Short mmCIF file of C-alpha atoms in Angstrom, two decimals:
data_model
loop_
_atom_site.label_atom_id
_atom_site.label_comp_id
_atom_site.label_asym_id
_atom_site.label_seq_id
_atom_site.Cartn_x
_atom_site.Cartn_y
_atom_site.Cartn_z
CA MET A 12 28.67 -23.45 -3.39
CA ASP A 13 31.15 -20.71 -2.49
CA ASN A 14 29.70 -18.49 0.24
CA ASP A 15 30.66 -15.36 -1.73
CA LYS A 16 28.47 -16.49 -4.61
CA ARG A 17 25.37 -17.15 -2.56
CA PRO A 18 22.52 -14.64 -2.88
CA TYR A 19 22.29 -12.25 0.06
CA TYR A 20 19.86 -13.81 2.55
CA GLY A 21 17.80 -10.64 2.78
CA TRP A 22 16.51 -11.26 -0.75
CA TYR A 23 14.81 -14.46 0.43
CA ILE A 24 12.95 -12.36 2.99
CA VAL A 25 11.97 -9.88 0.27
CA LEU A 26 10.65 -12.70 -1.94
CA SER A 27 8.59 -14.26 0.86
CA ALA A 28 7.24 -10.89 1.99
CA THR A 29 6.32 -9.94 -1.58
CA ILE A 30 4.26 -13.12 -2.02
CA ILE A 31 2.47 -12.54 1.29
CA VAL A 32 1.65 -8.95 0.28
CA LEU A 33 0.47 -10.20 -3.12
CA LEU A 34 -2.07 -12.44 -1.40
CA SER A 35 -3.18 -10.00 1.32
CA ASN A 36 -3.35 -6.89 -0.87
CA GLY A 37 -5.01 -8.82 -3.68
CA MET A 38 -7.68 -10.02 -1.28
CA ARG A 39 -8.28 -6.56 0.25
CA MET A 40 -8.14 -4.44 -2.92
CA GLY A 41 -9.49 -7.00 -5.40
CA ILE A 42 -12.90 -7.59 -3.83
CA GLY A 43 -14.83 -6.47 -6.92
CA PRO A 44 -15.57 -10.02 -8.15
CA PHE A 45 -17.28 -10.85 -4.82
CA ILE A 46 -19.75 -7.95 -4.93
CA LYS A 47 -22.49 -9.35 -7.18
CA PRO A 48 -22.54 -12.97 -5.87
CA VAL A 49 -22.50 -11.80 -2.23
CA MET A 50 -25.37 -9.39 -2.94
CA ASP A 51 -27.38 -12.20 -4.51
CA ASP A 52 -26.70 -14.81 -1.82
CA LEU A 53 -27.18 -12.58 1.23
CA ASP A 54 -29.90 -10.40 -0.27
CA LEU A 55 -27.93 -7.21 0.37
CA SER A 56 -28.42 -3.95 -1.49
CA ARG A 57 -25.49 -2.29 -3.22
CA THR A 58 -25.59 0.49 -0.63
CA GLU A 59 -25.43 -1.96 2.27
CA LEU A 60 -22.51 -3.84 0.75
CA SER A 61 -20.75 -0.58 -0.14
CA ILE A 62 -20.98 0.50 3.50
CA ILE A 63 -19.44 -2.82 4.59
CA VAL A 64 -16.60 -2.36 2.10
CA ALA A 65 -16.01 1.21 3.30
CA ILE A 66 -15.94 0.08 6.94
CA GLY A 67 -13.47 -2.64 5.95
CA MET A 68 -11.26 0.00 4.32
CA ILE A 69 -11.19 2.05 7.53
CA VAL A 70 -10.54 -1.02 9.73
CA TYR A 71 -7.72 -2.02 7.37
CA GLY A 72 -6.23 1.43 7.94
CA ILE A 73 -6.70 1.28 11.72
CA GLY A 74 -4.99 -2.12 11.79
CA MET A 75 -1.81 -0.64 10.29
CA PRO A 76 -0.73 1.47 13.31
CA ILE A 77 -1.84 -1.34 15.63
CA ALA A 78 0.49 -3.69 13.75
CA GLY A 79 3.27 -1.10 13.84
CA LEU A 80 2.85 -0.62 17.60
CA LEU A 81 2.92 -4.37 18.27
CA LEU A 82 6.08 -4.73 16.17
CA LYS A 83 7.95 -2.59 18.71
CA THR A 84 7.78 -5.50 21.18
CA LEU A 85 6.77 -8.55 19.12
CA SER A 86 8.54 -10.30 16.26
CA THR A 87 7.57 -10.22 12.61
CA ARG A 88 7.02 -13.98 12.79
CA PHE A 89 4.45 -13.54 15.58
CA MET A 90 2.66 -10.78 13.65
CA ILE A 91 2.45 -12.89 10.48
CA LEU A 92 1.09 -15.94 12.29
CA THR A 93 -1.39 -13.81 14.26
CA GLY A 94 -2.64 -12.15 11.08
CA LEU A 95 -2.95 -15.53 9.36
CA THR A 96 -5.00 -16.91 12.26
CA ILE A 97 -7.39 -13.94 12.20
CA VAL A 98 -7.76 -14.16 8.41
CA CYS A 99 -8.54 -17.89 8.40
CA LEU A 100 -11.04 -17.70 11.29
CA SER A 101 -12.70 -14.70 9.62
CA ILE A 102 -13.04 -16.58 6.33
CA VAL A 103 -14.68 -19.56 8.05
CA TRP A 104 -17.07 -17.12 9.75
CA THR A 105 -17.71 -15.26 6.49
CA VAL A 106 -18.66 -18.32 4.45
CA ASN A 107 -21.18 -19.27 7.14
CA SER A 108 -22.71 -15.78 7.41
CA LYS A 109 -26.38 -15.54 6.51
CA GLU A 110 -27.25 -11.93 7.34
CA LEU A 111 -25.86 -8.38 7.23
CA VAL A 112 -24.42 -7.97 10.76
CA SER A 113 -22.58 -11.29 10.68
CA PHE A 114 -21.09 -10.52 7.26
CA LEU A 115 -20.14 -7.00 8.39
CA LEU A 116 -18.23 -8.30 11.42
CA SER A 117 -16.59 -11.26 9.69
CA PHE A 118 -15.76 -9.86 6.24
CA GLY A 119 -15.76 -6.12 6.91
CA VAL A 120 -14.08 -5.94 10.32
CA PHE A 121 -12.06 -9.03 11.30
CA LEU A 122 -10.88 -10.09 7.83
CA SER A 123 -9.70 -6.51 7.22
CA LEU A 124 -7.89 -6.46 10.57
CA GLY A 125 -6.14 -9.76 9.84
CA LEU A 126 -5.07 -8.62 6.38
CA SER A 127 -3.63 -5.39 7.83
CA PHE A 128 -1.32 -7.52 9.99
CA LEU A 129 -0.06 -9.14 6.77
CA SER A 130 0.45 -5.88 4.87
CA ASN A 131 3.58 -4.03 3.85
CA VAL A 132 3.47 -2.13 7.17
CA SER A 133 4.21 -5.36 9.08
CA LEU A 134 6.83 -6.56 6.59
CA SER A 135 8.71 -3.39 5.65
CA PRO A 136 10.50 -3.06 9.05
CA ILE A 137 12.23 -6.45 8.78
CA ILE A 138 13.24 -5.68 5.19
CA SER A 139 14.58 -2.29 6.29
CA LYS A 140 16.66 -4.04 8.96
CA TRP A 141 18.25 -6.36 6.40
CA PHE A 142 18.80 -3.62 3.81
CA VAL A 143 20.58 -0.33 4.36
CA ARG A 144 22.31 0.64 1.13
CA GLN A 145 19.73 -1.15 -1.04
CA ARG A 146 16.71 -0.28 1.10
CA GLY A 147 14.87 1.57 -1.66
CA LYS A 148 15.35 -1.28 -4.13
CA ALA A 149 14.15 -3.91 -1.65
CA LEU A 150 11.05 -1.91 -0.69
CA PHE A 151 10.20 -1.29 -4.34
CA TYR A 152 10.23 -5.05 -4.89
CA LEU A 153 7.89 -5.42 -1.90
CA ALA A 154 5.57 -2.87 -3.55
CA THR A 155 5.53 -5.10 -6.63
CA GLY A 156 3.59 -7.63 -4.56
CA GLY A 157 0.81 -5.10 -4.02
CA MET A 158 0.53 -4.29 -7.71
CA ALA A 159 0.71 -7.96 -8.67
CA GLY A 160 -1.95 -8.77 -6.09
CA ILE A 161 -4.47 -6.47 -7.76
CA ALA A 162 -3.51 -7.54 -11.28
CA VAL A 163 -3.35 -11.31 -10.56
CA MET A 164 -5.90 -11.92 -7.82
CA THR A 165 -8.83 -10.08 -9.44
CA PRO A 166 -9.06 -12.23 -12.60
CA LEU A 167 -8.18 -15.38 -10.60
CA GLU A 168 -10.97 -14.68 -8.13
CA THR A 169 -13.40 -14.00 -10.97
CA TRP A 170 -12.55 -17.36 -12.55
CA LEU A 171 -12.80 -19.30 -9.27
CA ILE A 172 -16.09 -17.66 -8.26
CA HIS A 173 -17.57 -18.66 -11.62
CA LEU A 174 -16.22 -22.19 -11.16
CA VAL A 175 -16.92 -22.99 -7.48
CA GLY A 176 -18.75 -19.98 -5.96
CA TRP A 177 -17.55 -17.18 -3.70
CA GLN A 178 -17.58 -19.20 -0.46
CA HIS A 179 -15.32 -21.95 -1.80
CA THR A 180 -13.10 -19.31 -3.42
CA LEU A 181 -12.48 -17.77 0.01
CA LEU A 182 -11.72 -21.21 1.48
CA ILE A 183 -9.25 -21.94 -1.34
CA PHE A 184 -7.63 -18.57 -0.64
CA ALA A 185 -7.28 -19.51 3.04
CA GLY A 186 -5.65 -22.83 2.13
CA VAL A 187 -3.13 -21.17 -0.20
CA PHE A 188 -2.40 -18.53 2.42
CA ILE A 189 -1.71 -21.20 5.07
CA SER A 190 0.58 -23.22 2.80
CA ILE A 191 2.70 -20.17 1.93
CA THR A 192 2.62 -18.02 5.06
CA ILE A 193 3.43 -20.59 7.77
CA PRO A 194 6.67 -21.85 6.15
CA SER A 195 7.70 -18.27 5.39
CA ALA A 196 7.12 -17.14 8.97
CA ILE A 197 8.86 -20.12 10.59
CA PHE A 198 11.80 -20.79 8.28
CA ILE A 199 12.57 -17.51 6.46
CA MET A 200 11.74 -14.48 8.62
CA ARG A 201 14.90 -13.95 10.69
CA GLU A 202 15.15 -10.88 12.91
CA ASN A 203 18.89 -11.15 13.72
CA VAL A 204 20.80 -9.36 10.98
CA PRO A 205 24.53 -10.17 10.68
CA GLU A 206 26.80 -7.26 11.53
CA GLY A 207 27.65 -5.26 8.42
CA ALA A 208 24.93 -6.90 6.32
CA ASP A 209 24.12 -5.02 3.11
CA ILE A 210 26.73 -2.40 3.94
CA ILE A 211 29.82 -4.23 2.68
CA GLY A 212 30.35 -4.01 -1.06
CA PRO A 213 29.72 -1.34 -3.69
CA VAL A 214 26.04 -0.58 -4.18
CA GLY A 215 25.69 2.81 -5.78
CA SER A 216 27.40 5.73 -4.07
CA LEU A 217 25.14 6.18 -1.05
CA GLU A 218 26.40 5.69 2.48
CA LYS A 219 23.48 5.01 4.78
CA GLN A 220 23.72 5.13 8.55
CA GLU A 221 21.12 4.37 11.20
CA PRO A 222 19.81 7.68 12.61
CA PRO A 223 20.36 8.47 16.29
CA GLU A 224 17.88 7.14 18.85
CA ILE A 225 14.61 9.10 19.08
CA ASN A 226 11.26 8.45 20.74
CA LEU A 227 7.89 8.35 19.01
CA ARG A 228 6.65 11.63 20.51
CA ASP A 229 9.59 13.61 19.15
CA ALA A 230 9.41 11.89 15.76
CA VAL A 231 5.80 12.91 15.15
CA LYS A 232 6.64 16.54 16.05
CA THR A 233 8.90 16.86 13.01
CA ASN A 234 7.60 18.53 9.86
CA ALA A 235 9.16 15.83 7.70
CA TYR A 236 6.86 13.15 9.10
CA TRP A 237 3.70 15.11 8.30
CA LYS A 238 4.96 15.80 4.80
CA ILE A 239 5.15 12.04 4.30
CA VAL A 240 1.62 11.65 5.73
CA LEU A 241 0.29 14.35 3.38
CA GLY A 242 1.77 12.50 0.42
CA LEU A 243 0.26 9.17 1.43
CA PHE A 244 -3.13 10.86 2.01
CA ALA A 245 -2.96 12.16 -1.58
CA CYS A 246 -1.90 8.68 -2.74
CA GLY A 247 -4.86 6.99 -1.04
CA PHE A 248 -7.33 9.60 -2.32
CA GLY A 249 -6.25 9.24 -5.94
CA MET A 250 -5.75 5.47 -6.06
CA ASN A 251 -9.15 4.67 -4.57
CA LEU A 252 -10.91 7.37 -6.58
CA LEU A 253 -9.56 5.68 -9.69
CA GLY A 254 -10.34 2.19 -8.40
CA SER A 255 -13.93 3.05 -7.48
CA HIS A 256 -14.88 5.55 -10.18
CA GLY A 257 -12.29 5.29 -12.96
CA VAL A 258 -14.18 2.82 -15.17
CA PRO A 259 -17.63 4.48 -14.63
CA MET A 260 -16.05 7.87 -15.38
CA LEU A 261 -14.61 6.65 -18.68
CA MET A 262 -17.88 4.99 -19.62
CA ASP A 263 -19.71 8.25 -18.87
CA HIS A 264 -17.22 9.85 -21.25
CA HIS A 265 -18.41 7.48 -23.99
CA PHE A 266 -15.67 4.86 -23.83
CA GLU A 267 -16.73 1.28 -24.44
CA PRO A 268 -16.79 -0.82 -21.21
CA MET A 269 -13.93 -3.06 -22.37
CA ALA A 270 -11.79 -0.09 -23.40
CA ALA A 271 -12.44 1.59 -20.06
CA SER A 272 -11.51 -1.57 -18.12
CA LEU A 273 -8.37 -2.14 -20.19
CA GLY A 274 -7.34 1.47 -19.74
CA VAL A 275 -7.54 1.33 -15.95
CA GLY A 276 -6.12 -2.21 -15.86
CA MET A 277 -3.11 -1.15 -17.92
CA ILE A 278 -1.98 1.09 -15.05
CA GLY A 279 -1.58 -1.89 -12.72
CA ILE A 280 0.03 -4.10 -15.36
CA VAL A 281 2.64 -1.49 -16.31
CA ALA A 282 3.27 -0.78 -12.61
CA MET A 283 4.22 -4.42 -12.01
CA PHE A 284 7.18 -4.08 -14.38
CA SER A 285 8.08 -0.45 -13.73
CA THR A 286 8.77 -1.19 -10.06
CA PHE A 287 11.84 -3.20 -11.09
CA VAL A 288 13.19 -0.21 -13.02
CA LEU A 289 12.41 2.24 -10.22
CA GLY A 290 13.92 -0.19 -7.72
CA HIS A 291 17.26 -0.10 -9.53
CA ILE A 292 17.46 3.69 -9.35
CA ALA A 293 15.90 4.10 -5.89
CA ASP A 294 19.28 3.97 -4.12
CA ARG A 295 21.25 5.88 -6.76
CA PHE A 296 19.37 9.18 -6.67
CA PRO A 297 17.92 11.25 -3.80
CA ARG A 298 14.74 9.55 -2.66
CA LYS A 299 12.82 12.82 -2.39
CA ASN A 300 13.47 13.50 -6.10
CA ILE A 301 12.02 10.13 -7.06
CA LEU A 302 9.00 10.75 -4.78
CA PHE A 303 8.50 14.15 -6.45
CA LEU A 304 8.52 12.50 -9.87
CA VAL A 305 6.04 9.82 -8.76
CA TYR A 306 3.48 12.28 -7.40
CA PHE A 307 3.91 14.84 -10.18
CA VAL A 308 3.43 12.36 -13.03
CA ARG A 309 0.51 10.80 -11.17
CA GLY A 310 -1.14 14.22 -10.81
CA LEU A 311 -0.83 14.86 -14.52
CA GLY A 312 -2.22 11.36 -15.10
CA PHE A 313 -5.48 12.13 -13.29
CA LEU A 314 -5.96 15.18 -15.50
CA GLY A 315 -5.10 13.13 -18.58
CA LEU A 316 -7.66 10.45 -17.73
CA VAL A 317 -10.55 12.86 -17.19
CA PHE A 318 -9.77 14.78 -20.40
CA ALA A 319 -8.96 11.75 -22.61
CA ALA A 320 -11.27 11.63 -25.63
CA THR A 321 -9.97 8.71 -27.72
CA ASN A 322 -8.70 5.20 -27.01
CA TRP A 323 -5.12 6.02 -27.96
CA GLN A 324 -5.11 9.02 -25.60
CA LEU A 325 -6.49 6.84 -22.80
CA PHE A 326 -3.86 4.13 -23.26
CA ILE A 327 -0.98 6.63 -23.47
CA VAL A 328 -2.10 8.25 -20.21
CA ALA A 329 -2.61 4.84 -18.54
CA PHE A 330 0.82 3.61 -19.65
CA SER A 331 2.52 6.80 -18.43
CA GLY A 332 0.72 6.70 -15.07
CA GLY A 333 1.58 3.04 -14.58
CA LEU A 334 5.29 3.83 -14.82
CA VAL A 335 5.18 5.54 -11.41
CA TRP A 336 2.00 4.12 -9.89
CA SER A 337 3.60 1.96 -7.18
CA GLY A 338 6.43 4.26 -6.17
CA SER A 339 4.88 6.41 -3.46
CA VAL A 340 4.51 3.81 -0.70
CA ALA A 341 7.96 2.28 -1.31
CA MET A 342 9.76 5.62 -1.36
CA SER A 343 7.83 6.98 1.63
CA THR A 344 8.73 3.89 3.66
CA ALA A 345 12.39 4.13 2.62
CA ILE A 346 12.54 7.82 3.59
CA LEU A 347 10.93 7.10 6.97
CA GLY A 348 13.56 4.41 7.58
CA ASP A 349 16.36 6.78 6.56
CA LEU A 350 15.14 9.65 8.76
CA TYR A 351 13.86 7.86 11.86
CA GLY A 352 15.54 4.44 11.82
CA THR A 353 14.07 0.96 11.71
CA ARG A 354 13.08 0.77 15.39
CA LEU A 355 10.15 3.16 14.94
CA LEU A 356 9.48 2.37 11.29
CA GLY A 357 6.55 0.03 11.94
CA ILE A 358 4.51 2.42 14.09
CA LEU A 359 5.39 5.55 12.07
CA ASN A 360 4.60 3.80 8.81
CA GLY A 361 1.40 2.39 10.30
CA TRP A 362 0.04 5.80 11.28
CA ALA A 363 1.16 7.28 7.97
CA TYR A 364 -0.66 4.51 6.13
CA PHE A 365 -3.74 5.20 8.23
CA GLY A 366 -3.65 8.65 6.64
CA HIS A 367 -3.51 6.84 3.29
CA GLN A 368 -6.71 4.96 4.16
CA ILE A 369 -8.48 8.15 5.32
CA GLY A 370 -7.67 9.59 1.91
CA ALA A 371 -8.88 6.35 0.31
CA ALA A 372 -12.26 6.50 2.02
CA LEU A 373 -12.62 10.21 1.21
CA GLY A 374 -11.68 9.68 -2.43
CA SER A 375 -14.19 6.86 -2.85
CA PHE A 376 -16.96 8.94 -1.21
CA LEU A 377 -16.29 12.26 -2.96
CA GLY A 378 -16.01 10.56 -6.34
CA GLY A 379 -19.68 9.57 -6.09
CA TRP A 380 -20.99 12.58 -4.15
CA LEU A 381 -19.43 15.23 -6.40
CA TYR A 382 -20.79 13.47 -9.48
CA ASP A 383 -24.29 13.32 -8.00
CA ALA A 384 -24.07 16.99 -6.95
CA PHE A 385 -22.60 18.47 -10.14
CA GLY A 386 -23.14 15.83 -12.83
CA THR A 387 -19.45 15.65 -13.75
CA HIS A 388 -16.33 13.73 -12.70
CA LEU A 389 -14.14 16.76 -13.37
CA TYR A 390 -14.08 18.10 -9.81
CA SER A 391 -13.12 14.84 -8.10
CA PHE A 392 -10.33 14.02 -10.55
CA MET A 393 -9.04 17.60 -10.48
CA THR A 394 -8.95 17.34 -6.67
CA ALA A 395 -6.89 14.15 -6.95
CA ALA A 396 -4.54 15.90 -9.39
CA ALA A 397 -4.16 18.95 -7.13
CA LEU A 398 -3.40 16.79 -4.07
CA ALA A 399 -0.80 14.75 -5.99
CA ILE A 400 0.96 17.85 -7.34
CA MET A 401 0.89 19.42 -3.86
CA ALA A 402 2.46 16.22 -2.49
CA SER A 403 5.12 16.32 -5.21
CA LEU A 404 6.17 19.87 -4.33
CA THR A 405 6.15 19.08 -0.62
CA SER A 406 8.39 16.05 -1.25
CA LEU A 407 11.12 18.31 -2.62
CA THR A 408 11.41 19.99 0.79
CA LEU A 409 12.11 16.74 2.68
CA PRO A 410 15.51 16.76 4.41
CA LYS A 411 18.21 14.17 3.81
CA HIS A 412 18.93 13.85 7.52
CA LEU A 413 17.30 15.08 10.73
CA SER A 414 19.16 16.66 13.63
CA PHE A 415 16.94 15.45 16.44
CA ASN A 416 18.88 17.07 19.25
CA LYS A 417 18.49 20.48 17.65
CA GLN A 418 14.78 19.96 16.94
CA ILE A 419 14.08 18.69 20.46
CA LYS A 420 15.89 21.70 21.91
CA ILE A 421 13.78 24.08 19.81
CA ILE A 422 10.60 22.29 20.93
CA GLU A 423 11.65 22.55 24.59
CA GLN A 424 12.42 26.28 24.23
CA HIS A 425 9.08 26.87 22.55
CA THR A 426 7.33 25.08 25.43
CA LEU A 427 9.17 27.20 28.04
CA VAL A 428 8.19 30.42 26.26
CA LYS A 429 4.53 29.35 26.45
#
């Protein structure tokens, strides 16, 4: 085949990374089917198991900056194989657990840590290295893996648990993970990017350049970074509020259980396809404008869900929200790469995603606490809407480029004045 007609090699990396994220994110976020059988087998209360899940959510978030820090000195291949090893050993430990502490450590702590090493935080830096002009498009495709993981893994896990039990389902998951991840890590993940890759040839009208060298300390002193963190905090709060309390909220509002489940599920299904559309425009328009649109529509969606009164209103809101549901992480990662470069992307993205997980834990907790305190879901969903709209307005103030020398000089002058 003529070399000019071959697909750009970076797309093979995107495909492999997307499948890995599908498996890891589907396992972490699609744990609902395991709840009832684990409770029955280990004689755990719902509160005890909920605490384990919440701890796992925090550990998953803590693992992100750890993965980003390790990526500064270690290769993506090493990170993937390390994460796979931790996941498989944790699964073997989990299926042999007989009491609360053992299950907490194996399933809640170590499995979550291993999965964080196989998340988009570990895989987005190598994609950002291979893609400059089409970075937004490539990262949107990576985000598709996360949406597909929730949409595909949840029903698949439900079917397998019914067929062979939750322990064997986890072992099957480990086997599939091994068969896909090891070949991807060894044969596909290449760190050395050819000179001029993804820059030659017309792709939109954007001309991307790697930002000047900057250290981590100076990067986190910039306002732009904390604006990204605020947005991801709002993203985590809203997504996990909906995941934990969306269906119960709709049922409390007199929707039938199946209608409530289909309404929430439609968001993920639509998001799987909308990411392809958003990916095609991600490099043709200013990224901050797309991020504004994502957060703003999502904020209106939370209000629409809590005020929906009929099935057709519910499905219209769910469809509209699904159109932008997966855009925040992809666009935030792309903007971080544009502003700070790919060298620091792993650690900066890791800490930013830790903010996402803090929001996730807070959203899950407040969703239940505010309902118990006030007898309504209105306050929690209005909080999610307010945070999303605040994040949308903040996104509009993000700069296109950063002048680090100027900012560092201002910081030094401010320090001398003190």
